[in-house]
Amino acid sequence: MATAAAAQGAARDTDRDTTARQGAFDAAVAADERIEPRDWMPDAYRATLVRQIAQHAHSEIIGMQPEANWISRAPSLRRKAILMAKVQDEAGHGLYLYSAAETLGVSRDELLDKLHSGRQKYSSIFNYPTLTWADVGAIGWLVDGAAITNQVPLCRCSYGPYARAMVRICKEESFHQRQGYELLLALSRGTPEQHAMAQDAVDRWWWPSLMMFGPPDDASQHSAQSMAWKIKRHSNDELRQRFVDICVPQAESLGLTLPDPDLKWNEERGHYDFGPIDWTEFWEVLKGNGPCNEQRLDRRRRAHDEGAWVREAAAAYAAKHSETGATRA
Amino acid sequence: MTATVPATAALALGDDALVLSHRLGQWAGHAPVLEEEVALANIALDLLGQARVLLSIAGDEDELAYLREERAFRNLQLVEQPNGDFAHTIARQLYFSVYQHLLYGRLAEGGGPFAPLAAKAVKEVAYHRDHAEQWTLRLGDGTDVSHERMQRACTALWRYTGEMFQPVPGLDADWAALETAWLERVGDVLRRATLTVPEGPRSGAWTAGAGRQGLHTEPFGRMLAEMQHLHRSHPGASW
């Protein structure tokens, strides 16, 4: 039994340990070293990463839905193969990301449960419907393009498992992005109906894609801390500007226009100026009031619930047969 | 005419792969676990790849896929069956992948016009068969619920399995031997999965070569309507 004095001593040791660990952590982050799963890390750093990686994983699996909506109607076998491969990659990205999150001491089941009960979010972009085939191209070009702009800096994120997952994901994403662009190009150069379909899709996906970078810097609650921890490397507005600057010439070579009358080159800034984003729409979609929020979550829950008996069967089978294995060993 | 013989056969095998690939594609976003999202899409993609090669032997892949009517499709009735629950999908996969593995194995060895294609495809199909067999074991020998569902699925699809062994013109295979090997392999897996090998007819007047003759089941027309709609709405467009 510890005496009061010993207990006080232990508390002081713990404080001293924590201070030393915090110091080592800060030094590692400052030196651009990677934090690994067994390293000490501040609780808030761990919690932020769990939230961010889980949301990222959820976005991959919810993001399968708007595109899977067109697998059965893809207009050529080549396009169908590309789309199926893409949706499969997204499931794979979800798997990498849940694994990365699990290194922080949470389980995939726990995270899925939070997604299904609405306690964790996914990217607001996937709450928009895919109304025509051209939407598949617009998602590839704009949505994946915005995702890549956001994610490439994450390859240098301070948390090792997340950074390594992002290296693999970014390679595949940039492939999808080029395919989306090429899909739109084929439509833009196709029949007048196909061109109109492409233009309509870009008109509908442009603003939601800009919203993918998150709220403006002065309204972004997690940004400062994430930048200090080197989870995040650039501000929302910085990345958004970078994305606009990349897209404008691409739209020109596609032969399509972007739905923003205020969009113009600013010689002085060396950037494109662009019009105001409808933040009311952004917050409404984020709150669950977008066009497909309910449908997306409902579909996900249904797949999970209807698959319960399959997971139970796999577990029961594994249990039966691992007993045999244990007896043999 | 020797050229038309492989075309008929290519159409039959190509349609099997195309139609089953389409059905598996309908699972995207609905699978019971993420790993199965990956696996089912993977199998669907392999099959679509096979379909594209085979249909290109017979003509233009997109014309054949998107502009033929239901009565001109030559796929087995088995592969056009709706997905149903996961057990139904797995039973369909088991029956078809064991058949396809045996057939492609023979074709690869046979050295005929399909040998190069079959030699490549048989490696993919070995994986599909393994996936279906593993799930048949898990579901059959899992819980009471999964056992019952798997048994029901195997029984329901049994009637479509005889058609697989109707000779396809242009394919050089010993169909009776294939059928014996199929019954043995499937029977063995079902027994190991604690399931009963279904009884009842596997072929008859109503099914003699039915899909291969362009006689399909009712859900197939609806599947084609969805698959072909966009392509048909823009005649002559390229994508």
Coordinates of C-alpha atoms in Angstrom, one line a residue:
Chain A
M1 CA 0.0 0.0 0.0
A2 CA 1.4 3.3 -1.0
T3 CA 1.8 6.1 1.6
A4 CA 0.5 9.5 0.8
A5 CA 4.1 10.8 0.3
A6 CA 4.8 8.0 -2.2
A7 CA 1.6 8.7 -4.0
Q8 CA 2.5 12.4 -4.3
G9 CA 6.0 11.4 -5.5
A10 CA 4.4 9.1 -8.2
A11 CA 2.1 11.9 -9.3
R12 CA 5.1 14.2 -9.7
D13 CA 6.9 11.5 -11.7
T14 CA 3.9 11.1 -13.9
D15 CA 3.8 14.9 -14.5
R16 CA 7.5 14.9 -15.2
D17 CA 7.1 11.9 -17.6
T18 CA 4.2 13.7 -19.4
T19 CA 6.2 16.9 -19.7
A20 CA 9.2 14.9 -21.1
R21 CA 7.0 13.0 -23.5
Q22 CA 5.2 16.1 -24.7
G23 CA 8.7 17.6 -25.3
A24 CA 9.8 14.6 -27.3
F25 CA 6.6 14.7 -29.3
D26 CA 6.8 18.4 -30.0
A27 CA 10.5 18.0 -31.0
A28 CA 9.6 15.1 -33.4
V29 CA 6.8 17.1 -35.0
A30 CA 9.1 20.2 -35.3
A31 CA 11.8 18.0 -36.9
D32 CA 9.3 16.6 -39.4
E33 CA 9.7 13.1 -38.0
R34 CA 6.8 10.7 -38.2
I35 CA 4.7 9.8 -35.2
E36 CA 4.1 6.0 -35.1
P37 CA 1.4 4.0 -33.3
R38 CA 3.5 3.0 -30.3
D39 CA 4.8 6.5 -29.8
W40 CA 3.4 8.7 -27.0
M41 CA 1.1 11.3 -28.4
P42 CA -1.2 13.9 -26.8
D43 CA -4.8 12.7 -26.3
A44 CA -6.2 15.5 -28.4
Y45 CA -3.8 14.7 -31.3
R46 CA -5.0 11.1 -31.1
A47 CA -8.7 12.2 -31.0
T48 CA -8.3 14.6 -33.9
L49 CA -6.6 11.9 -36.1
V50 CA -9.3 9.3 -35.2
R51 CA -12.0 11.9 -36.2
Q52 CA -10.3 12.9 -39.4
I53 CA -9.2 9.4 -40.6
A54 CA -12.6 7.9 -39.8
Q55 CA -14.4 10.7 -41.7
H56 CA -12.0 10.1 -44.6
A57 CA -12.7 6.4 -44.5
H58 CA -16.5 7.0 -44.3
S59 CA -16.3 9.3 -47.3
E60 CA -14.7 6.6 -49.4
I61 CA -17.4 4.1 -48.7
I62 CA -20.3 6.5 -48.9
G63 CA -18.7 7.9 -52.0
M64 CA -19.1 4.6 -53.7
Q65 CA -22.9 5.2 -53.9
P66 CA -23.2 8.1 -56.3
E67 CA -20.9 6.4 -58.8
A68 CA -22.2 2.9 -58.3
N69 CA -25.5 4.4 -59.3
W70 CA -24.3 4.4 -62.9
I71 CA -22.5 1.0 -63.1
S72 CA -25.5 -0.8 -64.5
R73 CA -26.1 2.0 -67.1
A74 CA -22.5 2.8 -68.2
P75 CA -22.8 3.4 -72.0
S76 CA -19.8 1.3 -73.2
L77 CA -18.1 -1.8 -71.8
R78 CA -14.8 0.1 -71.5
R79 CA -16.4 2.8 -69.4
K80 CA -18.2 0.2 -67.4
A81 CA -14.9 -1.5 -66.6
I82 CA -13.3 1.8 -65.6
L83 CA -16.1 2.7 -63.3
M84 CA -16.2 -0.7 -61.7
A85 CA -12.5 -0.6 -61.1
K86 CA -12.9 2.9 -59.6
V87 CA -15.6 1.9 -57.2
Q88 CA -13.6 -1.1 -56.2
D89 CA -10.6 1.1 -55.5
E90 CA -12.8 3.3 -53.2
A91 CA -13.7 0.2 -51.1
G92 CA -10.0 -0.5 -50.9
H93 CA -9.2 3.0 -49.8
G94 CA -11.9 2.7 -47.1
L95 CA -10.1 -0.5 -46.0
Y96 CA -6.6 1.2 -45.8
L97 CA -8.1 4.1 -43.9
Y98 CA -10.0 2.0 -41.3
S99 CA -6.7 0.1 -40.8
A100 CA -4.8 3.4 -40.3
A101 CA -7.5 4.5 -37.8
E102 CA -7.2 1.2 -36.0
T103 CA -3.6 1.9 -35.2
L104 CA -4.9 4.6 -32.9
G105 CA -6.8 2.2 -30.8
V106 CA -10.3 2.2 -32.2
S107 CA -12.0 -0.6 -34.2
R108 CA -13.6 -0.5 -37.6
D109 CA -16.9 -1.7 -36.1
E110 CA -16.9 1.1 -33.6
L111 CA -16.3 3.7 -36.4
L112 CA -18.9 2.2 -38.7
D113 CA -21.4 2.3 -35.8
K114 CA -20.6 6.0 -35.4
L115 CA -21.2 6.6 -39.1
H116 CA -24.5 4.7 -39.1
S117 CA -25.8 6.5 -36.0
G118 CA -24.8 9.9 -37.5
R119 CA -22.1 10.6 -34.8
Q120 CA -19.3 10.8 -37.4
K121 CA -19.5 12.6 -40.7
Y122 CA -18.4 12.0 -44.3
S123 CA -17.7 14.5 -47.0
S124 CA -20.7 16.6 -47.8
I125 CA -20.0 16.2 -51.6
F126 CA -21.5 12.8 -51.6
N127 CA -24.9 14.1 -50.6
Y128 CA -25.4 15.3 -54.2
P129 CA -27.2 13.1 -56.7
T130 CA -25.7 11.7 -59.9
L131 CA -28.4 12.6 -62.4
T132 CA -26.7 11.8 -65.7
W133 CA -23.8 9.8 -67.0
A134 CA -21.7 13.0 -67.3
D135 CA -21.8 13.3 -63.5
V136 CA -19.5 10.3 -63.4
G137 CA -16.9 12.3 -65.4
A138 CA -17.5 15.5 -63.3
I139 CA -17.0 13.6 -60.1
G140 CA -13.7 12.1 -61.5
W141 CA -12.4 15.5 -62.7
L142 CA -13.7 17.9 -60.0
V143 CA -14.4 15.8 -56.9
D144 CA -11.4 13.6 -57.2
G145 CA -9.4 16.6 -58.3
A146 CA -10.4 18.5 -55.1
A147 CA -9.7 15.4 -53.1
I148 CA -6.2 15.1 -54.5
T149 CA -5.4 18.7 -53.9
N150 CA -6.5 18.1 -50.3
Q151 CA -4.7 14.8 -49.9
V152 CA -1.3 15.2 -51.5
P153 CA -0.2 17.4 -48.6
L154 CA -1.5 14.6 -46.3
C155 CA 1.2 12.3 -47.7
R156 CA 3.6 14.4 -45.5
C157 CA 1.2 14.4 -42.5
S158 CA 3.0 13.9 -39.1
Y159 CA 1.2 10.6 -38.4
G160 CA 3.0 7.8 -40.2
P161 CA 0.2 5.3 -40.9
Y162 CA -2.1 8.0 -42.3
A163 CA 0.7 9.5 -44.4
R164 CA 1.6 6.1 -45.9
A165 CA -2.1 5.3 -46.6
M166 CA -2.3 8.6 -48.4
V167 CA 0.6 7.9 -50.7
R168 CA -1.1 4.8 -52.0
I169 CA -4.5 6.4 -52.2
C170 CA -3.2 9.5 -54.1
K171 CA -1.7 7.3 -56.8
E172 CA -5.0 5.7 -57.5
E173 CA -7.0 8.9 -57.1
S174 CA -4.9 10.7 -59.7
F175 CA -5.6 7.9 -62.1
H176 CA -9.4 8.2 -61.5
Q177 CA -9.1 12.0 -62.0
R178 CA -7.5 11.6 -65.4
Q179 CA -10.1 9.1 -66.4
G180 CA -12.9 11.5 -65.3
Y181 CA -11.4 14.2 -67.3
E182 CA -11.1 12.0 -70.4
L183 CA -14.7 10.9 -70.0
L184 CA -15.8 14.6 -70.0
L185 CA -13.5 15.3 -73.0
A186 CA -15.2 12.5 -75.0
L187 CA -18.6 13.9 -74.2
S188 CA -17.6 17.5 -74.8
R189 CA -16.3 16.6 -78.3
G190 CA -19.2 14.2 -78.9
T191 CA -22.7 15.0 -80.2
P192 CA -24.4 18.3 -79.1
E193 CA -26.5 16.3 -76.6
Q194 CA -23.4 14.8 -75.1
H195 CA -21.7 18.2 -74.9
A196 CA -24.8 19.7 -73.2
M197 CA -24.8 16.7 -70.7
A198 CA -21.1 17.4 -69.8
Q199 CA -21.8 21.2 -69.4
D200 CA -24.8 20.5 -67.2
A201 CA -22.8 18.2 -65.0
V202 CA -19.9 20.7 -64.5
D203 CA -22.5 23.4 -63.7
R204 CA -23.9 21.3 -60.9
W205 CA -20.7 19.9 -59.5
W206 CA -18.4 23.0 -59.6
W207 CA -19.6 24.8 -56.4
P208 CA -20.0 21.7 -54.3
S209 CA -16.4 20.7 -55.3
L210 CA -15.1 24.1 -54.0
M211 CA -17.0 23.4 -50.7
M212 CA -14.9 20.2 -50.3
F213 CA -12.0 22.3 -49.0
G214 CA -14.1 23.2 -45.9
P215 CA -15.2 26.5 -44.4
P216 CA -13.2 29.6 -45.0
D217 CA -10.1 30.0 -42.8
D218 CA -11.8 32.4 -40.3
A219 CA -14.6 29.8 -39.7
S220 CA -12.5 26.6 -39.5
Q221 CA -12.4 25.5 -35.9
H222 CA -9.8 22.7 -36.2
S223 CA -7.4 24.3 -38.6
A224 CA -4.9 26.1 -36.4
Q225 CA -4.3 23.1 -34.1
S226 CA -4.1 20.7 -37.0
M227 CA -1.5 22.9 -38.7
A228 CA 0.5 23.1 -35.5
W229 CA 0.5 19.3 -35.3
K230 CA 1.4 19.1 -39.0
I231 CA -1.6 17.0 -39.7
K232 CA -2.7 19.7 -42.0
R233 CA -0.1 21.6 -44.1
H234 CA -2.1 24.3 -45.8
S235 CA -5.2 26.3 -45.0
N236 CA -8.6 25.6 -46.6
D237 CA -8.6 28.8 -48.5
E238 CA -5.1 28.2 -49.8
L239 CA -6.0 24.8 -51.1
R240 CA -9.2 26.0 -52.6
Q241 CA -7.3 28.7 -54.5
R242 CA -4.8 26.2 -55.7
F243 CA -7.6 24.0 -57.0
V244 CA -9.4 26.9 -58.9
D245 CA -6.1 27.9 -60.5
I246 CA -5.6 24.3 -61.8
C247 CA -9.2 23.9 -63.0
V248 CA -9.7 27.0 -65.0
P249 CA -7.2 26.1 -67.8
Q250 CA -8.4 22.5 -67.7
A251 CA -12.0 23.6 -68.3
E252 CA -10.8 25.7 -71.2
S253 CA -9.1 22.7 -72.8
L254 CA -12.2 20.6 -72.2
G255 CA -14.2 23.2 -74.1
L256 CA -16.5 23.7 -71.1
T257 CA -17.3 26.7 -69.0
L258 CA -17.3 27.1 -65.2
P259 CA -20.5 28.5 -63.7
D260 CA -19.0 31.6 -62.1
P261 CA -19.4 35.0 -63.7
D262 CA -16.8 36.5 -61.3
L263 CA -14.1 34.1 -62.3
K264 CA -11.2 36.0 -63.8
W265 CA -7.4 36.1 -63.8
N266 CA -5.9 38.6 -61.3
E267 CA -2.6 39.7 -62.6
E268 CA -1.6 41.3 -59.3
R269 CA -2.3 38.2 -57.2
G270 CA -1.1 35.8 -59.8
H271 CA -4.3 33.8 -59.1
Y272 CA -7.9 33.5 -60.4
D273 CA -10.4 35.5 -58.5
F274 CA -13.7 33.7 -58.0
G275 CA -17.2 34.4 -56.8
P276 CA -18.7 33.9 -53.3
I277 CA -19.5 30.4 -52.1
D278 CA -23.0 29.7 -50.8
W279 CA -22.0 28.8 -47.3
T280 CA -25.7 28.5 -46.2
E281 CA -26.0 25.5 -48.6
F282 CA -22.7 24.1 -47.3
W283 CA -23.8 24.2 -43.7
E284 CA -27.3 22.8 -44.5
V285 CA -25.8 19.9 -46.4
L286 CA -23.4 19.3 -43.5
K287 CA -26.3 19.3 -41.0
G288 CA -28.0 16.5 -43.0
N289 CA -30.3 18.6 -45.2
G290 CA -28.7 18.0 -48.5
P291 CA -30.4 16.3 -51.4
C292 CA -29.2 12.7 -50.6
N293 CA -28.1 12.7 -47.0
E294 CA -30.9 10.5 -45.8
Q295 CA -30.7 8.2 -48.8
R296 CA -26.9 7.7 -48.5
L297 CA -27.0 6.8 -44.8
D298 CA -30.1 4.7 -45.2
R299 CA -28.5 2.6 -48.0
R300 CA -25.3 2.2 -45.9
R301 CA -27.2 1.1 -42.8
R302 CA -29.3 -1.3 -44.9
A303 CA -26.3 -2.9 -46.5
H304 CA -24.8 -3.4 -43.0
D305 CA -28.0 -4.7 -41.4
E306 CA -28.8 -7.0 -44.2
G307 CA -25.3 -8.3 -44.2
A308 CA -25.4 -9.1 -40.4
W309 CA -26.3 -12.8 -40.9
V310 CA -23.4 -13.2 -43.3
R311 CA -20.8 -11.7 -40.8
E312 CA -22.3 -13.9 -38.1
A313 CA -22.0 -16.9 -40.3
A314 CA -18.3 -16.2 -41.0
A315 CA -17.6 -15.7 -37.3
A316 CA -19.4 -18.9 -36.4
Y317 CA -17.6 -20.8 -39.0
A318 CA -14.2 -19.4 -38.0
A319 CA -14.9 -20.2 -34.3
K320 CA -15.8 -23.8 -35.1
H321 CA -12.8 -24.3 -37.3
S322 CA -10.3 -22.5 -35.1
E323 CA -11.3 -24.8 -32.2
T324 CA -10.3 -27.8 -34.5
G325 CA -7.1 -26.0 -35.3
A326 CA -6.4 -25.3 -31.6
T327 CA -7.0 -29.0 -30.8
R328 CA -4.7 -30.1 -33.5
A329 CA -2.0 -27.7 -32.4
Chain B
M1 CA -18.0 -21.9 -92.5
T2 CA -15.3 -22.3 -90.0
A3 CA -15.2 -18.5 -89.1
T4 CA -18.8 -18.5 -87.8
V5 CA -18.3 -21.5 -85.6
P6 CA -16.1 -19.8 -83.1
A7 CA -18.3 -16.7 -83.3
T8 CA -21.3 -18.6 -82.0
A9 CA -19.2 -20.1 -79.2
A10 CA -17.6 -16.7 -78.4
L11 CA -21.0 -15.2 -78.1
A12 CA -22.2 -17.9 -75.8
L13 CA -19.2 -17.6 -73.5
G14 CA -19.0 -13.9 -73.8
D15 CA -22.7 -13.4 -72.9
D16 CA -22.2 -15.6 -69.8
A17 CA -19.4 -13.4 -68.6
L18 CA -21.1 -10.1 -69.6
V19 CA -24.4 -10.9 -67.9
L20 CA -22.9 -12.3 -64.7
S21 CA -20.5 -9.4 -64.5
H22 CA -23.5 -7.0 -64.7
R23 CA -25.3 -8.9 -61.9
L24 CA -22.3 -8.7 -59.7
G25 CA -21.8 -5.0 -60.5
Q26 CA -25.3 -4.5 -58.9
W27 CA -23.7 -5.5 -55.5
A28 CA -21.5 -2.3 -55.4
G29 CA -22.4 -0.5 -52.2
H30 CA -24.6 -3.3 -50.9
A31 CA -22.1 -5.9 -49.8
P32 CA -22.2 -7.3 -46.2
V33 CA -18.5 -6.4 -45.5
L34 CA -16.1 -4.0 -47.2
E35 CA -13.8 -7.0 -48.2
E36 CA -16.7 -8.3 -50.2
E37 CA -17.2 -5.0 -51.9
V38 CA -13.7 -5.5 -53.2
A39 CA -14.0 -9.2 -54.0
L40 CA -17.3 -9.0 -55.8
A41 CA -16.2 -6.0 -57.9
N42 CA -13.0 -7.8 -58.6
I43 CA -14.8 -10.9 -59.9
A44 CA -17.2 -8.7 -61.9
L45 CA -14.2 -6.9 -63.5
D46 CA -12.5 -10.2 -64.4
L47 CA -15.7 -11.4 -66.1
L48 CA -16.2 -8.1 -67.9
G49 CA -12.6 -8.4 -69.2
Q50 CA -13.4 -11.9 -70.5
A51 CA -16.6 -10.7 -72.0
R52 CA -14.9 -7.9 -73.9
V53 CA -12.3 -10.3 -75.5
L54 CA -14.9 -12.9 -76.4
L55 CA -17.5 -10.4 -77.8
S56 CA -14.7 -8.8 -79.8
I57 CA -14.1 -12.1 -81.5
A58 CA -17.7 -12.3 -82.4
G59 CA -18.0 -8.6 -83.6
D60 CA -18.1 -5.2 -82.0
E61 CA -18.3 -5.5 -78.2
D62 CA -20.6 -2.5 -77.7
E63 CA -22.9 -3.2 -80.6
L64 CA -23.3 -6.8 -79.3
A65 CA -23.8 -5.7 -75.7
Y66 CA -26.0 -2.8 -76.2
L67 CA -27.9 -3.3 -79.4
R68 CA -29.1 -6.9 -79.3
E69 CA -32.6 -7.7 -78.1
E70 CA -33.2 -10.3 -75.4
R71 CA -33.9 -13.1 -77.9
A72 CA -30.4 -12.7 -79.4
F73 CA -28.5 -13.2 -76.2
R74 CA -26.9 -16.6 -75.8
N75 CA -26.0 -16.7 -72.1
L76 CA -27.1 -19.4 -69.7
Q77 CA -30.2 -18.7 -67.7
L78 CA -28.2 -19.3 -64.6
V79 CA -26.1 -16.2 -64.9
E80 CA -29.1 -13.9 -65.5
Q81 CA -30.8 -14.9 -62.3
P82 CA -31.2 -11.9 -60.0
N83 CA -28.8 -11.5 -57.1
G84 CA -31.2 -12.3 -54.3
D85 CA -29.5 -12.4 -50.9
F86 CA -25.8 -13.1 -50.4
A87 CA -26.4 -16.8 -50.3
H88 CA -28.2 -16.7 -53.6
T89 CA -25.3 -14.8 -55.2
I90 CA -22.8 -17.3 -53.8
A91 CA -24.7 -20.3 -54.9
R92 CA -24.8 -18.9 -58.4
Q93 CA -21.1 -18.1 -58.3
L94 CA -20.4 -21.6 -57.0
Y95 CA -22.3 -23.4 -59.8
F96 CA -20.9 -21.1 -62.5
S97 CA -17.3 -20.8 -61.4
V98 CA -16.9 -24.6 -61.1
Y99 CA -18.4 -25.0 -64.6
Q100 CA -16.3 -22.2 -66.0
H101 CA -13.1 -23.5 -64.4
L102 CA -13.6 -27.0 -65.8
L103 CA -14.6 -25.8 -69.2
Y104 CA -11.8 -23.2 -69.5
G105 CA -9.3 -25.9 -68.2
R106 CA -10.3 -28.2 -71.1
L107 CA -10.3 -25.4 -73.6
A108 CA -6.8 -24.3 -72.5
E109 CA -5.5 -27.8 -72.9
G110 CA -7.3 -28.4 -76.1
G111 CA -5.2 -26.1 -78.2
G112 CA -8.2 -24.8 -80.2
P113 CA -9.0 -21.2 -81.1
F114 CA -10.0 -20.4 -77.5
A115 CA -6.9 -21.9 -75.9
P116 CA -5.0 -18.6 -75.3
L117 CA -8.0 -16.8 -73.9
A118 CA -8.9 -19.8 -71.7
A119 CA -5.4 -20.2 -70.4
K120 CA -5.5 -16.6 -69.1
A121 CA -9.1 -16.7 -67.9
V122 CA -8.7 -20.0 -66.0
K123 CA -6.3 -18.4 -63.6
E124 CA -8.9 -15.7 -62.7
V125 CA -11.7 -18.3 -62.5
A126 CA -9.6 -20.4 -60.1
Y127 CA -9.8 -17.5 -57.7
H128 CA -13.5 -17.0 -58.3
R129 CA -14.1 -20.7 -57.6
D130 CA -12.1 -20.5 -54.4
H131 CA -14.0 -17.4 -53.3
A132 CA -17.4 -19.2 -53.9
E133 CA -16.3 -22.4 -52.3
Q134 CA -15.0 -20.7 -49.2
W135 CA -18.3 -18.7 -48.8
T136 CA -20.3 -21.9 -49.4
L137 CA -18.5 -23.5 -46.5
R138 CA -18.9 -20.5 -44.2
L139 CA -22.6 -20.0 -44.9
G140 CA -23.5 -23.7 -45.0
D141 CA -21.5 -24.5 -41.9
G142 CA -22.0 -21.1 -40.1
T143 CA -25.2 -20.4 -38.2
D144 CA -28.6 -22.1 -38.5
V145 CA -29.8 -19.0 -40.3
S146 CA -27.0 -19.0 -42.8
H147 CA -27.3 -22.8 -43.3
E148 CA -30.9 -22.5 -44.1
R149 CA -30.4 -19.6 -46.5
M150 CA -27.6 -21.3 -48.3
Q151 CA -29.6 -24.5 -48.7
R152 CA -32.5 -22.6 -50.1
A153 CA -30.3 -20.8 -52.6
C154 CA -28.6 -24.0 -53.8
T155 CA -31.9 -25.7 -54.2
A156 CA -33.6 -22.8 -56.0
L157 CA -30.8 -22.5 -58.6
W158 CA -30.3 -26.2 -59.1
R159 CA -32.8 -26.3 -62.0
Y160 CA -30.6 -24.0 -64.1
T161 CA -27.4 -26.1 -63.9
G162 CA -28.3 -28.7 -66.5
E163 CA -28.1 -26.2 -69.3
M164 CA -24.4 -25.7 -68.7
F165 CA -23.7 -29.1 -70.3
Q166 CA -25.6 -28.7 -73.5
P167 CA -23.0 -28.8 -76.2
V168 CA -22.0 -25.4 -77.6
P169 CA -21.3 -25.5 -81.3
G170 CA -17.7 -24.6 -81.9
L171 CA -16.5 -25.7 -78.5
D172 CA -14.6 -28.9 -78.5
A173 CA -15.3 -30.5 -75.1
D174 CA -16.5 -33.8 -73.7
W175 CA -19.7 -32.4 -72.2
A176 CA -20.7 -35.6 -70.4
A177 CA -17.3 -35.8 -68.7
L178 CA -17.5 -32.1 -67.7
E179 CA -20.9 -32.7 -66.1
T180 CA -19.6 -35.7 -64.1
A181 CA -16.6 -33.6 -62.9
W182 CA -18.9 -30.7 -62.1
L183 CA -21.3 -32.9 -60.1
E184 CA -18.4 -34.4 -58.2
R185 CA -16.8 -31.0 -57.3
V186 CA -20.0 -29.2 -56.4
G187 CA -21.3 -32.3 -54.5
D188 CA -18.1 -32.4 -52.5
V189 CA -18.2 -28.8 -51.5
L190 CA -21.9 -28.9 -50.6
R191 CA -21.3 -31.9 -48.4
R192 CA -18.3 -30.3 -46.7
A193 CA -20.5 -27.3 -46.1
T194 CA -23.0 -29.7 -44.3
L195 CA -25.5 -29.0 -47.1
T196 CA -27.7 -31.5 -49.0
V197 CA -27.1 -31.9 -52.6
P198 CA -30.4 -30.7 -54.2
E199 CA -32.6 -33.3 -55.9
G200 CA -34.9 -32.7 -58.8
P201 CA -34.4 -32.1 -62.5
R202 CA -31.5 -30.2 -63.8
S203 CA -32.7 -30.1 -67.3
G204 CA -35.8 -30.9 -69.3
A205 CA -37.9 -29.8 -72.2
W206 CA -38.3 -26.4 -70.8
T207 CA -34.6 -25.8 -70.3
A208 CA -32.9 -27.8 -73.1
G209 CA -30.3 -25.3 -74.2
A210 CA -32.8 -22.5 -73.4
G211 CA -30.5 -19.5 -72.8
R212 CA -28.2 -20.7 -75.5
Q213 CA -31.2 -20.6 -77.9
G214 CA -32.1 -17.1 -76.8
L215 CA -35.0 -18.2 -74.5
H216 CA -34.5 -16.4 -71.2
T217 CA -36.3 -15.9 -67.9
E218 CA -38.4 -12.8 -67.2
P219 CA -36.0 -10.8 -65.1
F220 CA -33.5 -10.7 -68.0
G221 CA -35.4 -8.3 -70.2
R222 CA -35.6 -5.8 -67.4
M223 CA -31.9 -6.2 -66.7
L224 CA -31.1 -5.4 -70.4
A225 CA -33.5 -2.5 -70.4
E226 CA -31.4 -0.8 -67.7
M227 CA -28.1 -1.8 -69.2
Q228 CA -28.8 -0.6 -72.7
H229 CA -30.9 2.4 -72.0
L230 CA -28.3 5.2 -72.2
H231 CA -26.4 3.7 -75.1
R232 CA -29.7 3.3 -77.1
S233 CA -30.7 6.9 -76.3
H234 CA -27.8 8.3 -78.2
P235 CA -27.6 6.3 -81.5
G236 CA -24.2 6.4 -83.1
A237 CA -22.5 8.4 -80.3
S238 CA -19.2 7.3 -79.0
W239 CA -18.3 7.4 -75.3

